[in-house]
Coordinates of C-alpha atoms in Angstrom, one line a residue:
X758 CA -10.2 -120.9 47.3
X759 CA -7.1 -121.6 49.4
X760 CA -5.6 -118.7 51.2
X761 CA -2.3 -120.2 52.2
X762 CA 0.8 -118.5 50.8
X763 CA 2.6 -121.4 49.4
X764 CA 5.5 -119.3 48.0
X765 CA 6.2 -117.7 51.4
X766 CA 6.0 -121.0 53.1
X767 CA 8.4 -122.7 50.7
X768 CA 10.9 -119.8 51.1
X769 CA 10.7 -120.1 54.9
X770 CA 11.2 -123.8 54.8
X771 CA 14.2 -123.4 52.6
X772 CA 15.7 -120.8 54.9
X773 CA 15.0 -123.0 57.9
X774 CA 16.7 -125.9 56.2
X775 CA 19.8 -123.8 56.0
X776 CA 21.5 -125.4 53.1
X777 CA 19.3 -124.2 50.3
X778 CA 20.1 -120.8 48.9
X779 CA 17.6 -118.8 46.9
X780 CA 18.5 -116.0 44.5
X781 CA 16.2 -114.1 42.2
X782 CA 17.8 -112.2 39.3
X783 CA 16.5 -109.6 36.9
X784 CA 16.5 -110.1 33.1
X785 CA 20.0 -108.5 33.1
X786 CA 21.3 -111.0 35.7
X787 CA 21.5 -108.6 38.7
X788 CA 20.5 -109.9 42.1
X789 CA 17.0 -108.7 43.2
X790 CA 16.5 -111.0 46.2
X791 CA 18.5 -113.4 48.2
X792 CA 17.8 -115.5 51.3
X793 CA 19.9 -115.8 54.5
X794 CA 21.5 -119.2 53.7
X795 CA 23.0 -117.7 50.5
X796 CA 24.2 -114.6 52.3
X797 CA 25.8 -116.8 55.0
X798 CA 27.5 -119.1 52.5
X799 CA 29.1 -116.1 50.8
X800 CA 29.7 -114.3 54.1
X801 CA 28.1 -111.1 52.7
X802 CA 25.0 -109.2 54.0
X803 CA 22.0 -108.9 51.7
X804 CA 22.4 -105.2 51.2
X805 CA 25.9 -105.8 49.6
X806 CA 24.5 -108.4 47.2
X807 CA 21.4 -106.6 45.9
X808 CA 22.1 -105.1 42.5
X809 CA 25.3 -107.1 42.0
X810 CA 25.6 -109.2 38.8
X811 CA 25.3 -112.8 40.0
X812 CA 27.9 -114.0 37.5
X813 CA 30.5 -111.6 39.2
X814 CA 30.3 -113.8 42.3
X815 CA 31.2 -116.9 40.3
X816 CA 34.8 -118.1 40.1
X817 CA 36.6 -116.7 37.1
X818 CA 37.1 -120.2 35.5
X819 CA 33.4 -121.0 35.8
X820 CA 32.0 -117.7 34.6
X821 CA 31.7 -118.4 30.9
X822 CA 29.7 -121.6 31.5
X823 CA 27.6 -119.9 34.2
X824 CA 26.8 -116.9 32.0
X825 CA 26.0 -119.1 29.0
X826 CA 23.5 -121.1 31.1
X827 CA 21.9 -118.1 32.7
X828 CA 21.6 -116.3 29.4
X829 CA 20.0 -119.4 27.9
X830 CA 17.4 -119.5 30.7
X831 CA 16.7 -115.8 30.4
X832 CA 16.6 -115.8 26.6
X833 CA 14.9 -119.1 25.8
X834 CA 13.0 -119.8 29.0
X835 CA 12.9 -123.2 30.5
X836 CA 15.3 -124.5 33.2
X837 CA 18.8 -125.9 33.5
X838 CA 21.3 -126.9 36.2
X839 CA 25.0 -127.0 36.7
X840 CA 27.7 -127.2 39.2
X841 CA 29.7 -124.0 39.7
X842 CA 32.0 -122.4 42.3
X843 CA 31.2 -119.1 44.0
X844 CA 33.9 -116.9 45.6
X845 CA 33.1 -116.2 49.3
X846 CA 34.0 -112.9 51.1
X847 CA 36.7 -114.9 52.9
X848 CA 38.3 -115.7 49.5
X849 CA 37.4 -119.4 49.4
X850 CA 35.8 -121.1 46.5
X851 CA 32.5 -122.9 47.3
X852 CA 31.2 -125.5 44.9
X853 CA 27.4 -125.3 44.5
X854 CA 24.8 -127.2 42.6
X855 CA 22.6 -124.6 40.9
X856 CA 19.1 -124.9 39.4
X857 CA 18.0 -122.0 37.2
X858 CA 14.4 -121.5 36.1
X859 CA 13.0 -118.6 34.1
X860 CA 10.6 -116.3 36.1
X861 CA 7.8 -115.6 33.6
X862 CA 5.2 -113.0 34.2
X863 CA 2.0 -112.0 32.3
X864 CA 4.1 -110.0 29.8
X865 CA 7.1 -112.2 29.4
X866 CA 10.4 -112.9 31.2
X867 CA 10.9 -111.0 34.4
X868 CA 14.2 -112.7 35.4
X869 CA 15.1 -116.1 36.9
X870 CA 15.0 -117.9 40.1
X871 CA 18.0 -119.9 41.2
X872 CA 18.3 -122.5 44.0
X873 CA 21.7 -123.4 45.2
X874 CA 23.0 -126.2 47.5
X875 CA 26.5 -127.0 48.7
X876 CA 28.1 -129.7 46.5
X877 CA 31.2 -131.8 47.3
X878 CA 34.2 -131.4 45.1
X879 CA 34.0 -133.8 42.2
X880 CA 35.6 -134.3 38.8
X881 CA 34.6 -131.9 36.1
X882 CA 32.6 -134.5 34.2
X883 CA 29.8 -134.3 36.7
X884 CA 27.5 -131.8 35.1
X885 CA 23.7 -131.3 35.5
X886 CA 22.0 -131.1 32.1
X887 CA 19.4 -128.7 30.8
X888 CA 15.8 -129.7 31.6

């Protein structure tokens, strides 16, 4: 049996990379855990993000699509991705590529895990489809 903690190692590698944000949300969409790169991108400390509805950090124009995708993942399971913009503490909009995957435990859904990376501005037709 291997004793290596693969999950902790992956999270540390993502944090060291610096451009990969990690967010874990509850089944209600509130933030349960974030990593340093996500906090730095939004210019907010972790303690200000915990318990906040992740969709509330998304630009107003992008919220309906973001909520729809997150609800789909939480309700139906599976995974999906999209491009969306987050509002930073400085008031700037930051375009991010987001991957969402249901976090499933022994008794059902426990929330979702999201990975986020900065994305250059592009036309609205560039969407990531459901997996």
